[in-house]
Amino acid sequence: MRNLMSLNTGKNFIMKTKRIISFFLLIILFVSCKQEQSREYHLSGEKDIIEITNNGQEKAVFRISTNGNEFYSEEKIVSFIKNMDEEYPDEPMEMKAFRFVRDYTWHDDLVTRHTWAYSPYIMVNSFGGGLCGFRSATLTNILIKLGFEARSWCLEGHVVTEVYTDNKWKLMDVDYGVYYFNSEGEIASYEELCNNPTLITNPQKKILKEEDYYYVKVYSGQLANLYSTTADNVEFDVRYNRSLENEELYFELPSGASMTFPFNKKYTGNFYAFAELDIPSGYTGKINIPLVIAGMTGTGVVKYNETNFKVNHFDPVTVINKQNEISFQLEIIDNPNGIRFFYYINPLLYKTEKDTKFKLSGKNLDDIDVNYSDRELKLFLSNEEGYLNARLDSLLSDFFTDYNTVELKFDKDYLSDYFDRVTKILSDDDELSSAFDLNGFRSDLDSIANVFQADSLTDYSMYFQKDIAISSISKLLNNRNLNTDLF
């Protein structure tokens, strides 16, 4: 009897313990649910800029999705690819991955040579643009995450991806947006292209259309020569720090802070887009936004990667290129007048349709304000570039306003008139004409026009947009700088 009572007592104790544990788990779950909030906004029209402001007293932390699409981690990127609509019936998964990297990243100049930039998280969420090696590495790593055997090849400086599927290797050039077919109608492998370059110069089927920018190049003998021998080609190492596999993009906004970022496709191509984080004066403390830092303006002291920097002495290019492993955490030590941080961000992720569902998910969102506008986003530049670009902007704004009212004609006379007018405006400015070789600058413009005409006539229009044109003109002038003391 005693044993029976003891047994019942033990059972009752266990049941009570389970109830208590369950009760506390429910409390934890309830609190967790209370902390996680979401705010959804319907954005309509063709606007350019999203501005998110924290008017509350607590730091707001949130992730972003548009039309239900989430890219804030490598896991979410892979999930998005798996669920992409088919471009054609029974489109295989490797082609969806190819299409994703082709359409959600773009060709751009090099920011860093470090391998952490091979991370799909970094390329897709932050840089957005990169050279062929970085785009190929992104595709190859995504394919590996999808369960494929994949590798990248360096062909005398040009990098492509190869994936093994359907019992054969298939080569994909995501930077040029092309792949080639063998005589059996299958996507050709690296070795097949090396052994038979006519698959490039006389293709079985053309993927690109004649109006595409790279059309001439991808079917040229020049490109075929890259494949002509395997002796000078090597496998390209796409490995990166696997800690980035677990990174998740959450934005942090202290009280009174705001974040502005591009929400339009026009902020891509030949330059990078930047998110702007404005921190009010007086705020000090840590900020962790896992995007690559591009610069900062204002006054004060900021600790980054265990080093203190005066805000106006922070050189992002030097700092980033010294980092074998990327660091995201900033700590504001002194902030007398407010600080603006700039981050590399991929604007292609945040705009998909004219009417967009824009959702924030996170904590302390009750006093978040979201504005959708078409004001111009100012690109972050170094002090020297910033001065020159501001001067060009003031000189050429009226000119671009006039030119935007003219129907674009991409013939030689039209381009010559365009270049003559730009050069004359610069020549009439005493400071610019004394600082730069404008005759050489004019020759550069003609050379660029000839290159474009050889490749395609359809990519000109972007170079007539004020923001891109001024950036391009600035780069050309810097190549022709005769008196560096002035700028």
PDB file of C-alpha atoms in Angstrom, residues 316-461:
ATOM      1  CA  PRO A 316      35.861  52.811 -46.834  1.00  0.00           C
ATOM      2  CA  VAL A 317      37.899  51.431 -49.743  1.00  0.00           C
ATOM      3  CA  THR A 318      41.064  51.083 -47.673  1.00  0.00           C
ATOM      4  CA  VAL A 319      39.202  49.733 -44.651  1.00  0.00           C
ATOM      5  CA  ILE A 320      37.205  47.135 -46.628  1.00  0.00           C
ATOM      6  CA  ASN A 321      40.221  45.910 -48.558  1.00  0.00           C
ATOM      7  CA  LYS A 322      42.097  45.273 -45.308  1.00  0.00           C
ATOM      8  CA  GLN A 323      39.380  42.935 -44.044  1.00  0.00           C
ATOM      9  CA  ASN A 324      39.977  39.266 -44.713  1.00  0.00           C
ATOM     10  CA  GLU A 325      36.657  38.732 -42.929  1.00  0.00           C
ATOM     11  CA  ILE A 326      33.922  41.314 -43.230  1.00  0.00           C
ATOM     12  CA  SER A 327      32.735  43.114 -40.104  1.00  0.00           C
ATOM     13  CA  PHE A 328      29.266  44.641 -39.772  1.00  0.00           C
ATOM     14  CA  GLN A 329      29.140  46.076 -36.251  1.00  0.00           C
ATOM     15  CA  LEU A 330      29.643  49.791 -35.674  1.00  0.00           C
ATOM     16  CA  GLU A 331      29.855  51.588 -32.352  1.00  0.00           C
ATOM     17  CA  ILE A 332      29.276  55.329 -32.166  1.00  0.00           C
ATOM     18  CA  ILE A 333      31.650  56.745 -29.540  1.00  0.00           C
ATOM     19  CA  ASP A 334      31.104  60.482 -30.043  1.00  0.00           C
ATOM     20  CA  ASN A 335      28.269  62.115 -31.981  1.00  0.00           C
ATOM     21  CA  PRO A 336      27.920  65.881 -31.461  1.00  0.00           C
ATOM     22  CA  ASN A 337      26.076  66.792 -34.688  1.00  0.00           C
ATOM     23  CA  GLY A 338      24.594  63.624 -36.181  1.00  0.00           C
ATOM     24  CA  ILE A 339      26.150  61.020 -38.481  1.00  0.00           C
ATOM     25  CA  ARG A 340      25.061  59.598 -41.822  1.00  0.00           C
ATOM     26  CA  PHE A 341      26.229  56.073 -42.687  1.00  0.00           C
ATOM     27  CA  PHE A 342      26.184  54.645 -46.204  1.00  0.00           C
ATOM     28  CA  TYR A 343      25.767  50.934 -46.945  1.00  0.00           C
ATOM     29  CA  TYR A 344      25.968  48.994 -50.187  1.00  0.00           C
ATOM     30  CA  ILE A 345      22.474  47.682 -50.917  1.00  0.00           C
ATOM     31  CA  ASN A 346      20.861  45.888 -53.859  1.00  0.00           C
ATOM     32  CA  PRO A 347      17.792  47.892 -54.982  1.00  0.00           C
ATOM     33  CA  LEU A 348      16.574  45.127 -57.302  1.00  0.00           C
ATOM     34  CA  LEU A 349      15.270  43.193 -54.291  1.00  0.00           C
ATOM     35  CA  TYR A 350      12.807  45.842 -53.220  1.00  0.00           C
ATOM     36  CA  LYS A 351      10.892  46.716 -56.364  1.00  0.00           C
ATOM     37  CA  THR A 352       9.007  44.106 -58.356  1.00  0.00           C
ATOM     38  CA  GLU A 353       5.712  45.631 -59.459  1.00  0.00           C
ATOM     39  CA  LYS A 354       3.992  49.000 -59.831  1.00  0.00           C
ATOM     40  CA  ASP A 355       1.818  48.110 -56.859  1.00  0.00           C
ATOM     41  CA  THR A 356       4.000  46.646 -54.149  1.00  0.00           C
ATOM     42  CA  LYS A 357       3.217  45.130 -50.771  1.00  0.00           C
ATOM     43  CA  PHE A 358       5.999  46.334 -48.499  1.00  0.00           C
ATOM     44  CA  LYS A 359       6.214  44.553 -45.154  1.00  0.00           C
ATOM     45  CA  LEU A 360       8.299  45.135 -42.027  1.00  0.00           C
ATOM     46  CA  SER A 361       8.621  42.338 -39.464  1.00  0.00           C
ATOM     47  CA  GLY A 362      10.397  42.790 -36.146  1.00  0.00           C
ATOM     48  CA  LYS A 363      10.251  44.604 -32.815  1.00  0.00           C
ATOM     49  CA  ASN A 364       9.178  48.073 -31.641  1.00  0.00           C
ATOM     50  CA  LEU A 365       7.371  48.992 -34.864  1.00  0.00           C
ATOM     51  CA  ASP A 366       4.451  50.939 -33.330  1.00  0.00           C
ATOM     52  CA  ASP A 367       6.002  54.327 -34.093  1.00  0.00           C
ATOM     53  CA  ILE A 368       7.623  53.500 -37.426  1.00  0.00           C
ATOM     54  CA  ASP A 369       6.820  55.873 -40.286  1.00  0.00           C
ATOM     55  CA  VAL A 370       7.291  54.809 -43.937  1.00  0.00           C
ATOM     56  CA  ASN A 371       7.436  57.363 -46.769  1.00  0.00           C
ATOM     57  CA  TYR A 372       7.548  56.557 -50.482  1.00  0.00           C
ATOM     58  CA  SER A 373       8.811  59.404 -52.667  1.00  0.00           C
ATOM     59  CA  ASP A 374      10.492  60.208 -55.949  1.00  0.00           C
ATOM     60  CA  ARG A 375      13.207  62.517 -54.658  1.00  0.00           C
ATOM     61  CA  GLU A 376      16.680  61.939 -56.037  1.00  0.00           C
ATOM     62  CA  LEU A 377      18.945  59.697 -53.959  1.00  0.00           C
ATOM     63  CA  LYS A 378      22.385  61.208 -53.567  1.00  0.00           C
ATOM     64  CA  LEU A 379      25.179  58.733 -54.136  1.00  0.00           C
ATOM     65  CA  PHE A 380      27.950  58.622 -51.561  1.00  0.00           C
ATOM     66  CA  LEU A 381      31.372  59.565 -52.930  1.00  0.00           C
ATOM     67  CA  SER A 382      34.791  60.345 -51.516  1.00  0.00           C
ATOM     68  CA  ASN A 383      35.520  63.972 -50.599  1.00  0.00           C
ATOM     69  CA  GLU A 384      37.334  64.588 -53.899  1.00  0.00           C
ATOM     70  CA  GLU A 385      34.690  62.875 -56.020  1.00  0.00           C
ATOM     71  CA  GLY A 386      31.932  64.555 -54.050  1.00  0.00           C
ATOM     72  CA  TYR A 387      33.289  68.026 -54.823  1.00  0.00           C
ATOM     73  CA  LEU A 388      33.703  67.293 -58.522  1.00  0.00           C
ATOM     74  CA  ASN A 389      30.314  65.630 -58.865  1.00  0.00           C
ATOM     75  CA  ALA A 390      28.565  68.468 -57.069  1.00  0.00           C
ATOM     76  CA  ARG A 391      30.197  70.933 -59.451  1.00  0.00           C
ATOM     77  CA  LEU A 392      29.234  68.865 -62.495  1.00  0.00           C
ATOM     78  CA  ASP A 393      25.700  68.553 -61.183  1.00  0.00           C
ATOM     79  CA  SER A 394      25.347  72.333 -60.825  1.00  0.00           C
ATOM     80  CA  LEU A 395      26.775  72.959 -64.307  1.00  0.00           C
ATOM     81  CA  LEU A 396      24.932  70.243 -66.222  1.00  0.00           C
ATOM     82  CA  SER A 397      21.508  70.071 -64.559  1.00  0.00           C
ATOM     83  CA  ASP A 398      19.860  72.469 -67.024  1.00  0.00           C
ATOM     84  CA  PHE A 399      21.551  70.716 -69.926  1.00  0.00           C
ATOM     85  CA  PHE A 400      20.154  67.324 -68.930  1.00  0.00           C
ATOM     86  CA  THR A 401      16.708  68.816 -68.398  1.00  0.00           C
ATOM     87  CA  ASP A 402      16.786  70.074 -71.986  1.00  0.00           C
ATOM     88  CA  TYR A 403      18.134  66.815 -73.353  1.00  0.00           C
ATOM     89  CA  ASN A 404      15.507  64.709 -71.626  1.00  0.00           C
ATOM     90  CA  THR A 405      12.840  66.477 -73.683  1.00  0.00           C
ATOM     91  CA  VAL A 406      14.488  65.426 -76.945  1.00  0.00           C
ATOM     92  CA  GLU A 407      13.760  62.071 -78.531  1.00  0.00           C
ATOM     93  CA  LEU A 408      16.947  60.030 -78.288  1.00  0.00           C
ATOM     94  CA  LYS A 409      18.581  59.264 -81.613  1.00  0.00           C
ATOM     95  CA  PHE A 410      21.633  57.069 -81.413  1.00  0.00           C
ATOM     96  CA  ASP A 411      23.354  58.194 -84.587  1.00  0.00           C
ATOM     97  CA  LYS A 412      26.816  59.657 -84.950  1.00  0.00           C
ATOM     98  CA  ASP A 413      25.695  63.261 -85.490  1.00  0.00           C
ATOM     99  CA  TYR A 414      23.456  63.192 -82.439  1.00  0.00           C
ATOM    100  CA  LEU A 415      26.217  61.827 -80.215  1.00  0.00           C
ATOM    101  CA  SER A 416      28.727  64.313 -81.573  1.00  0.00           C
ATOM    102  CA  ASP A 417      26.386  67.195 -80.762  1.00  0.00           C
ATOM    103  CA  TYR A 418      25.765  65.779 -77.290  1.00  0.00           C
ATOM    104  CA  PHE A 419      29.486  65.433 -76.560  1.00  0.00           C
ATOM    105  CA  ASP A 420      30.271  68.877 -77.988  1.00  0.00           C
ATOM    106  CA  ARG A 421      27.702  70.532 -75.741  1.00  0.00           C
ATOM    107  CA  VAL A 422      28.973  68.732 -72.635  1.00  0.00           C
ATOM    108  CA  THR A 423      32.582  69.650 -73.419  1.00  0.00           C
ATOM    109  CA  LYS A 424      31.692  73.305 -74.069  1.00  0.00           C
ATOM    110  CA  ILE A 425      29.880  73.613 -70.735  1.00  0.00           C
ATOM    111  CA  LEU A 426      32.941  72.232 -68.954  1.00  0.00           C
ATOM    112  CA  SER A 427      35.317  74.452 -70.968  1.00  0.00           C
ATOM    113  CA  ASP A 428      33.396  77.572 -69.966  1.00  0.00           C
ATOM    114  CA  ASP A 429      34.132  76.835 -66.309  1.00  0.00           C
ATOM    115  CA  ASP A 430      37.546  78.312 -65.469  1.00  0.00           C
ATOM    116  CA  GLU A 431      38.288  75.911 -62.630  1.00  0.00           C
ATOM    117  CA  LEU A 432      37.446  72.790 -64.633  1.00  0.00           C
ATOM    118  CA  SER A 433      39.228  73.936 -67.785  1.00  0.00           C
ATOM    119  CA  SER A 434      42.408  74.676 -65.822  1.00  0.00           C
ATOM    120  CA  ALA A 435      42.301  71.375 -63.934  1.00  0.00           C
ATOM    121  CA  PHE A 436      41.569  68.878 -66.703  1.00  0.00           C
ATOM    122  CA  ASP A 437      42.703  67.995 -70.203  1.00  0.00           C
ATOM    123  CA  LEU A 438      39.342  68.592 -71.869  1.00  0.00           C
ATOM    124  CA  ASN A 439      40.620  67.785 -75.367  1.00  0.00           C
ATOM    125  CA  GLY A 440      41.655  64.392 -74.112  1.00  0.00           C
ATOM    126  CA  PHE A 441      38.307  64.084 -72.340  1.00  0.00           C
ATOM    127  CA  ARG A 442      36.515  64.761 -75.642  1.00  0.00           C
ATOM    128  CA  SER A 443      38.568  62.028 -77.332  1.00  0.00           C
ATOM    129  CA  ASP A 444      37.605  59.641 -74.545  1.00  0.00           C
ATOM    130  CA  LEU A 445      33.931  60.306 -75.256  1.00  0.00           C
ATOM    131  CA  ASP A 446      34.410  59.461 -78.937  1.00  0.00           C
ATOM    132  CA  SER A 447      36.237  56.250 -78.051  1.00  0.00           C
ATOM    133  CA  ILE A 448      33.446  55.182 -75.724  1.00  0.00           C
ATOM    134  CA  ALA A 449      30.836  55.871 -78.405  1.00  0.00           C
ATOM    135  CA  ASN A 450      32.714  53.666 -80.855  1.00  0.00           C
ATOM    136  CA  VAL A 451      32.818  50.810 -78.349  1.00  0.00           C
ATOM    137  CA  PHE A 452      29.094  51.059 -77.715  1.00  0.00           C
ATOM    138  CA  GLN A 453      28.284  51.191 -81.408  1.00  0.00           C
ATOM    139  CA  ALA A 454      30.308  48.038 -82.005  1.00  0.00           C
ATOM    140  CA  ASP A 455      28.427  46.144 -79.320  1.00  0.00           C
ATOM    141  CA  SER A 456      24.899  47.472 -79.341  1.00  0.00           C
ATOM    142  CA  LEU A 457      22.814  50.566 -79.883  1.00  0.00           C
ATOM    143  CA  THR A 458      20.294  49.751 -77.207  1.00  0.00           C
ATOM    144  CA  ASP A 459      22.298  50.486 -74.071  1.00  0.00           C
ATOM    145  CA  TYR A 460      22.888  54.180 -74.797  1.00  0.00           C
ATOM    146  CA  SER A 461      19.822  55.562 -73.046  1.00  0.00           C
TER     147      SER A 461
END
